[in-house]
């Protein structure tokens, strides 16, 4: 379980770095700052969860190829 924690930390750093390159100002309506931030936060949490579980299952299943 400790390995999964470190995987969460690593994936969180990568997802934050990758999401920093997205220009969300053009996606959302004007004056909807709170909704845009909540959406951005939930999208980040979702990506972190999915990628971490995918990598953890991939490495623990023993069937990489």
PDB file of N, CA and C in Angstrom:
ATOM      1  N   UNK A   1       0.820  -1.194   0.000  1.00  0.00           N
ATOM      2  CA  UNK A   1       0.000   0.000   0.000  1.00  0.00           C
ATOM      3  C   UNK A   1       0.862   1.255   0.000  1.00  0.00           C
ATOM      4  N   UNK A   2       2.066   1.146   0.556  1.00  0.00           N
ATOM      5  CA  UNK A   2       2.958   2.290   0.587  1.00  0.00           C
ATOM      6  C   UNK A   2       3.409   2.661  -0.824  1.00  0.00           C
ATOM      7  N   UNK A   3       3.531   1.658  -1.697  1.00  0.00           N
ATOM      8  CA  UNK A   3       3.898   1.923  -3.077  1.00  0.00           C
ATOM      9  C   UNK A   3       2.830   2.709  -3.802  1.00  0.00           C
ATOM     10  N   UNK A   4       1.588   2.439  -3.492  1.00  0.00           N
ATOM     11  CA  UNK A   4       0.487   3.160  -4.129  1.00  0.00           C
ATOM     12  C   UNK A   4       0.463   4.621  -3.675  1.00  0.00           C
ATOM     13  N   UNK A   5       0.827   4.876  -2.435  1.00  0.00           N
ATOM     14  CA  UNK A   5       0.896   6.248  -1.936  1.00  0.00           C
ATOM     15  C   UNK A   5       1.934   7.054  -2.709  1.00  0.00           C
ATOM     16  N   UNK A   6       3.116   6.472  -2.899  1.00  0.00           N
ATOM     17  CA  UNK A   6       4.161   7.170  -3.651  1.00  0.00           C
ATOM     18  C   UNK A   6       3.778   7.329  -5.117  1.00  0.00           C
ATOM     19  N   UNK A   7       3.034   6.379  -5.648  1.00  0.00           N
ATOM     20  CA  UNK A   7       2.544   6.491  -7.015  1.00  0.00           C
ATOM     21  C   UNK A   7       1.542   7.636  -7.120  1.00  0.00           C
ATOM     22  N   UNK A   8       0.687   7.801  -6.116  1.00  0.00           N
ATOM     23  CA  UNK A   8      -0.237   8.934  -6.085  1.00  0.00           C
ATOM     24  C   UNK A   8       0.531  10.265  -6.087  1.00  0.00           C
ATOM     25  N   UNK A   9       1.586  10.342  -5.294  1.00  0.00           N
ATOM     26  CA  UNK A   9       2.390  11.569  -5.226  1.00  0.00           C
ATOM     27  C   UNK A   9       3.018  11.870  -6.586  1.00  0.00           C
ATOM     28  N   UNK A  10       3.610  10.860  -7.206  1.00  0.00           N
ATOM     29  CA  UNK A  10       4.264  11.036  -8.500  1.00  0.00           C
ATOM     30  C   UNK A  10       3.257  11.444  -9.573  1.00  0.00           C
ATOM     31  N   UNK A  11       2.147  10.764  -9.635  1.00  0.00           N
ATOM     32  CA  UNK A  11       1.128  11.071 -10.647  1.00  0.00           C
ATOM     33  C   UNK A  11       0.517  12.449 -10.395  1.00  0.00           C
ATOM     34  N   UNK A  12       0.348  12.846  -9.148  1.00  0.00           N
ATOM     35  CA  UNK A  12      -0.178  14.169  -8.834  1.00  0.00           C
ATOM     36  C   UNK A  12       0.736  15.260  -9.384  1.00  0.00           C
ATOM     37  N   UNK A  13       2.024  15.098  -9.190  1.00  0.00           N
ATOM     38  CA  UNK A  13       2.988  16.077  -9.706  1.00  0.00           C
ATOM     39  C   UNK A  13       2.916  16.143 -11.229  1.00  0.00           C
ATOM     40  N   UNK A  14       2.848  14.995 -11.883  1.00  0.00           N
ATOM     41  CA  UNK A  14       2.801  14.968 -13.345  1.00  0.00           C
ATOM     42  C   UNK A  14       1.499  15.575 -13.867  1.00  0.00           C
ATOM     43  N   UNK A  15       0.375  15.268 -13.221  1.00  0.00           N
ATOM     44  CA  UNK A  15      -0.916  15.792 -13.670  1.00  0.00           C
ATOM     45  C   UNK A  15      -0.983  17.310 -13.476  1.00  0.00           C
ATOM     46  N   UNK A  16      -0.492  17.811 -12.358  1.00  0.00           N
ATOM     47  CA  UNK A  16      -0.472  19.259 -12.143  1.00  0.00           C
ATOM     48  C   UNK A  16       0.393  19.937 -13.194  1.00  0.00           C
ATOM     49  N   UNK A  17       1.531  19.361 -13.484  1.00  0.00           N
ATOM     50  CA  UNK A  17       2.423  19.906 -14.511  1.00  0.00           C
ATOM     51  C   UNK A  17       1.751  19.908 -15.884  1.00  0.00           C
ATOM     52  N   UNK A  18       1.060  18.809 -16.210  1.00  0.00           N
ATOM     53  CA  UNK A  18       0.412  18.706 -17.514  1.00  0.00           C
ATOM     54  C   UNK A  18      -0.805  19.623 -17.616  1.00  0.00           C
ATOM     55  N   UNK A  19      -1.587  19.721 -16.554  1.00  0.00           N
ATOM     56  CA  UNK A  19      -2.786  20.560 -16.598  1.00  0.00           C
ATOM     57  C   UNK A  19      -2.446  22.043 -16.592  1.00  0.00           C
ATOM     58  N   UNK A  20      -1.234  22.389 -16.192  1.00  0.00           N
ATOM     59  CA  UNK A  20      -0.798  23.775 -16.210  1.00  0.00           C
ATOM     60  C   UNK A  20      -0.687  24.303 -17.638  1.00  0.00           C
ATOM     61  N   UNK A  21      -0.546  23.413 -18.607  1.00  0.00           N
ATOM     62  CA  UNK A  21      -0.399  23.839 -19.998  1.00  0.00           C
ATOM     63  C   UNK A  21      -1.727  24.105 -20.689  1.00  0.00           C
ATOM     64  N   UNK A  22      -2.845  23.768 -20.037  1.00  0.00           N
ATOM     65  CA  UNK A  22      -4.172  23.950 -20.640  1.00  0.00           C
ATOM     66  C   UNK A  22      -4.663  25.366 -20.353  1.00  0.00           C
ATOM     67  N   UNK A  23      -5.107  26.046 -21.407  1.00  0.00           N
ATOM     68  CA  UNK A  23      -5.672  27.386 -21.261  1.00  0.00           C
ATOM     69  C   UNK A  23      -7.173  27.255 -21.053  1.00  0.00           C
ATOM     70  N   UNK A  24      -7.580  27.266 -19.792  1.00  0.00           N
ATOM     71  CA  UNK A  24      -8.994  27.051 -19.491  1.00  0.00           C
ATOM     72  C   UNK A  24      -9.814  28.317 -19.646  1.00  0.00           C
ATOM     73  N   UNK A  25      -9.174  29.445 -19.855  1.00  0.00           N
ATOM     74  CA  UNK A  25      -9.914  30.701 -19.992  1.00  0.00           C
ATOM     75  C   UNK A  25     -10.795  30.713 -21.231  1.00  0.00           C
ATOM     76  N   UNK A  26     -10.408  30.012 -22.266  1.00  0.00           N
ATOM     77  CA  UNK A  26     -11.182  30.005 -23.498  1.00  0.00           C
ATOM     78  C   UNK A  26     -12.273  28.942 -23.497  1.00  0.00           C
ATOM     79  N   UNK A  27     -12.249  28.049 -22.545  1.00  0.00           N
ATOM     80  CA  UNK A  27     -13.229  26.968 -22.492  1.00  0.00           C
ATOM     81  C   UNK A  27     -14.505  27.399 -21.780  1.00  0.00           C
ATOM     82  N   UNK A  28     -14.375  28.186 -20.724  1.00  0.00           N
ATOM     83  CA  UNK A  28     -15.508  28.522 -19.875  1.00  0.00           C
ATOM     84  C   UNK A  28     -16.092  29.886 -20.205  1.00  0.00           C
ATOM     85  N   UNK A  29     -17.308  30.097 -19.778  1.00  0.00           N
ATOM     86  CA  UNK A  29     -17.973  31.372 -19.974  1.00  0.00           C
ATOM     87  C   UNK A  29     -17.329  32.446 -19.097  1.00  0.00           C
ATOM     88  N   UNK A  30     -17.546  33.689 -19.490  1.00  0.00           N
ATOM     89  CA  UNK A  30     -17.019  34.800 -18.700  1.00  0.00           C
ATOM     90  C   UNK A  30     -17.751  34.878 -17.366  1.00  0.00           C
ATOM     91  N   UNK A  31     -17.033  35.316 -16.351  1.00  0.00           N
ATOM     92  CA  UNK A  31     -17.556  35.519 -14.990  1.00  0.00           C
ATOM     93  C   UNK A  31     -18.048  34.225 -14.336  1.00  0.00           C
ATOM     94  N   UNK A  32     -17.541  33.105 -14.746  1.00  0.00           N
ATOM     95  CA  UNK A  32     -17.857  31.813 -14.124  1.00  0.00           C
ATOM     96  C   UNK A  32     -16.585  31.233 -13.504  1.00  0.00           C
ATOM     97  N   UNK A  33     -15.936  32.027 -12.685  1.00  0.00           N
ATOM     98  CA  UNK A  33     -14.625  31.678 -12.147  1.00  0.00           C
ATOM     99  C   UNK A  33     -14.718  30.513 -11.165  1.00  0.00           C
ATOM    100  N   UNK A  34     -15.685  30.552 -10.268  1.00  0.00           N
ATOM    101  CA  UNK A  34     -15.828  29.490  -9.261  1.00  0.00           C
ATOM    102  C   UNK A  34     -16.110  28.149  -9.931  1.00  0.00           C
ATOM    103  N   UNK A  35     -17.031  28.136 -10.882  1.00  0.00           N
ATOM    104  CA  UNK A  35     -17.371  26.899 -11.574  1.00  0.00           C
ATOM    105  C   UNK A  35     -16.169  26.359 -12.348  1.00  0.00           C
ATOM    106  N   UNK A  36     -15.388  27.243 -12.956  1.00  0.00           N
ATOM    107  CA  UNK A  36     -14.206  26.817 -13.703  1.00  0.00           C
ATOM    108  C   UNK A  36     -13.170  26.196 -12.775  1.00  0.00           C
ATOM    109  N   UNK A  37     -12.968  26.783 -11.612  1.00  0.00           N
ATOM    110  CA  UNK A  37     -11.995  26.252 -10.655  1.00  0.00           C
ATOM    111  C   UNK A  37     -12.436  24.899 -10.095  1.00  0.00           C
ATOM    112  N   UNK A  38     -13.725  24.782  -9.799  1.00  0.00           N
ATOM    113  CA  UNK A  38     -14.245  23.503  -9.294  1.00  0.00           C
ATOM    114  C   UNK A  38     -14.095  22.424 -10.357  1.00  0.00           C
ATOM    115  N   UNK A  39     -14.448  22.755 -11.588  1.00  0.00           N
ATOM    116  CA  UNK A  39     -14.307  21.794 -12.687  1.00  0.00           C
ATOM    117  C   UNK A  39     -12.854  21.386 -12.871  1.00  0.00           C
ATOM    118  N   UNK A  40     -11.943  22.343 -12.855  1.00  0.00           N
ATOM    119  CA  UNK A  40     -10.512  22.085 -13.009  1.00  0.00           C
ATOM    120  C   UNK A  40      -9.998  21.178 -11.886  1.00  0.00           C
ATOM    121  N   UNK A  41     -10.441  21.449 -10.654  1.00  0.00           N
ATOM    122  CA  UNK A  41     -10.055  20.632  -9.504  1.00  0.00           C
ATOM    123  C   UNK A  41     -10.585  19.205  -9.631  1.00  0.00           C
ATOM    124  N   UNK A  42     -11.869  19.067  -9.967  1.00  0.00           N
ATOM    125  CA  UNK A  42     -12.456  17.732 -10.099  1.00  0.00           C
ATOM    126  C   UNK A  42     -11.839  16.952 -11.253  1.00  0.00           C
ATOM    127  N   UNK A  43     -11.524  17.637 -12.343  1.00  0.00           N
ATOM    128  CA  UNK A  43     -10.870  16.987 -13.476  1.00  0.00           C
ATOM    129  C   UNK A  43      -9.480  16.486 -13.074  1.00  0.00           C
ATOM    130  N   UNK A  44      -8.765  17.287 -12.322  1.00  0.00           N
ATOM    131  CA  UNK A  44      -7.441  16.868 -11.849  1.00  0.00           C
ATOM    132  C   UNK A  44      -7.514  15.666 -10.924  1.00  0.00           C
ATOM    133  N   UNK A  45      -8.435  15.686  -9.973  1.00  0.00           N
ATOM    134  CA  UNK A  45      -8.609  14.563  -9.050  1.00  0.00           C
ATOM    135  C   UNK A  45      -8.980  13.296  -9.813  1.00  0.00           C
ATOM    136  N   UNK A  46      -9.855  13.439 -10.798  1.00  0.00           N
ATOM    137  CA  UNK A  46     -10.282  12.279 -11.591  1.00  0.00           C
ATOM    138  C   UNK A  46      -9.128  11.680 -12.380  1.00  0.00           C
ATOM    139  N   UNK A  47      -8.339  12.525 -13.005  1.00  0.00           N
ATOM    140  CA  UNK A  47      -7.205  12.043 -13.794  1.00  0.00           C
ATOM    141  C   UNK A  47      -6.178  11.375 -12.886  1.00  0.00           C
ATOM    142  N   UNK A  48      -5.906  11.977 -11.738  1.00  0.00           N
ATOM    143  CA  UNK A  48      -4.951  11.392 -10.791  1.00  0.00           C
ATOM    144  C   UNK A  48      -5.408  10.006 -10.352  1.00  0.00           C
ATOM    145  N   UNK A  49      -6.678   9.878  -9.997  1.00  0.00           N
ATOM    146  CA  UNK A  49      -7.218   8.597  -9.545  1.00  0.00           C
ATOM    147  C   UNK A  49      -7.136   7.537 -10.644  1.00  0.00           C
ATOM    148  N   UNK A  50      -7.573   7.886 -11.836  1.00  0.00           N
ATOM    149  CA  UNK A  50      -7.595   6.913 -12.936  1.00  0.00           C
ATOM    150  C   UNK A  50      -6.197   6.471 -13.345  1.00  0.00           C
ATOM    151  N   UNK A  51      -5.274   7.407 -13.478  1.00  0.00           N
ATOM    152  CA  UNK A  51      -3.915   7.058 -13.904  1.00  0.00           C
ATOM    153  C   UNK A  51      -3.213   6.243 -12.834  1.00  0.00           C
ATOM    154  N   UNK A  52      -3.353   6.621 -11.579  1.00  0.00           N
ATOM    155  CA  UNK A  52      -2.709   5.883 -10.494  1.00  0.00           C
ATOM    156  C   UNK A  52      -3.217   4.450 -10.427  1.00  0.00           C
ATOM    157  N   UNK A  53      -4.525   4.267 -10.488  1.00  0.00           N
ATOM    158  CA  UNK A  53      -5.072   2.908 -10.422  1.00  0.00           C
ATOM    159  C   UNK A  53      -4.695   2.087 -11.649  1.00  0.00           C
ATOM    160  N   UNK A  54      -4.649   2.719 -12.811  1.00  0.00           N
ATOM    161  CA  UNK A  54      -4.230   2.010 -14.012  1.00  0.00           C
ATOM    162  C   UNK A  54      -2.789   1.521 -13.876  1.00  0.00           C
ATOM    163  N   UNK A  55      -1.890   2.414 -13.471  1.00  0.00           N
ATOM    164  CA  UNK A  55      -0.484   2.022 -13.338  1.00  0.00           C
ATOM    165  C   UNK A  55      -0.287   0.989 -12.240  1.00  0.00           C
ATOM    166  N   UNK A  56      -0.983   1.141 -11.118  1.00  0.00           N
ATOM    167  CA  UNK A  56      -0.860   0.189 -10.017  1.00  0.00           C
ATOM    168  C   UNK A  56      -1.334  -1.201 -10.444  1.00  0.00           C
ATOM    169  N   UNK A  57      -2.488  -1.254 -11.113  1.00  0.00           N
ATOM    170  CA  UNK A  57      -3.000  -2.542 -11.588  1.00  0.00           C
ATOM    171  C   UNK A  57      -2.092  -3.144 -12.657  1.00  0.00           C
ATOM    172  N   UNK A  58      -1.519  -2.299 -13.510  1.00  0.00           N
ATOM    173  CA  UNK A  58      -0.629  -2.776 -14.562  1.00  0.00           C
ATOM    174  C   UNK A  58       0.607  -3.421 -13.979  1.00  0.00           C
ATOM    175  N   UNK A  59       1.198  -2.796 -12.971  1.00  0.00           N
ATOM    176  CA  UNK A  59       2.430  -3.317 -12.394  1.00  0.00           C
ATOM    177  C   UNK A  59       2.196  -4.463 -11.414  1.00  0.00           C
ATOM    178  N   UNK A  60       1.042  -4.525 -10.773  1.00  0.00           N
ATOM    179  CA  UNK A  60       0.798  -5.595  -9.805  1.00  0.00           C
ATOM    180  C   UNK A  60       0.192  -6.829 -10.430  1.00  0.00           C
ATOM    181  N   UNK A  61      -0.332  -6.712 -11.639  1.00  0.00           N
ATOM    182  CA  UNK A  61      -0.941  -7.890 -12.268  1.00  0.00           C
ATOM    183  C   UNK A  61       0.116  -8.879 -12.747  1.00  0.00           C
ATOM    184  N   UNK A  62       1.313  -8.394 -13.026  1.00  0.00           N
ATOM    185  CA  UNK A  62       2.371  -9.276 -13.502  1.00  0.00           C
ATOM    186  C   UNK A  62       2.284  -9.566 -14.976  1.00  0.00           C
ATOM    187  N   UNK A  63       1.354  -8.944 -15.656  1.00  0.00           N
ATOM    188  CA  UNK A  63       1.177  -9.174 -17.093  1.00  0.00           C
ATOM    189  C   UNK A  63       1.404  -7.876 -17.848  1.00  0.00           C
ATOM    190  N   UNK A  64       2.649  -7.453 -17.875  1.00  0.00           N
ATOM    191  CA  UNK A  64       2.950  -6.202 -18.577  1.00  0.00           C
ATOM    192  C   UNK A  64       2.827  -6.360 -20.083  1.00  0.00           C
ATOM    193  N   UNK A  65       3.258  -7.510 -20.600  1.00  0.00           N
ATOM    194  CA  UNK A  65       3.186  -7.726 -22.056  1.00  0.00           C
ATOM    195  C   UNK A  65       2.713  -9.119 -22.368  1.00  0.00           C
TER     196      UNK A  65
END
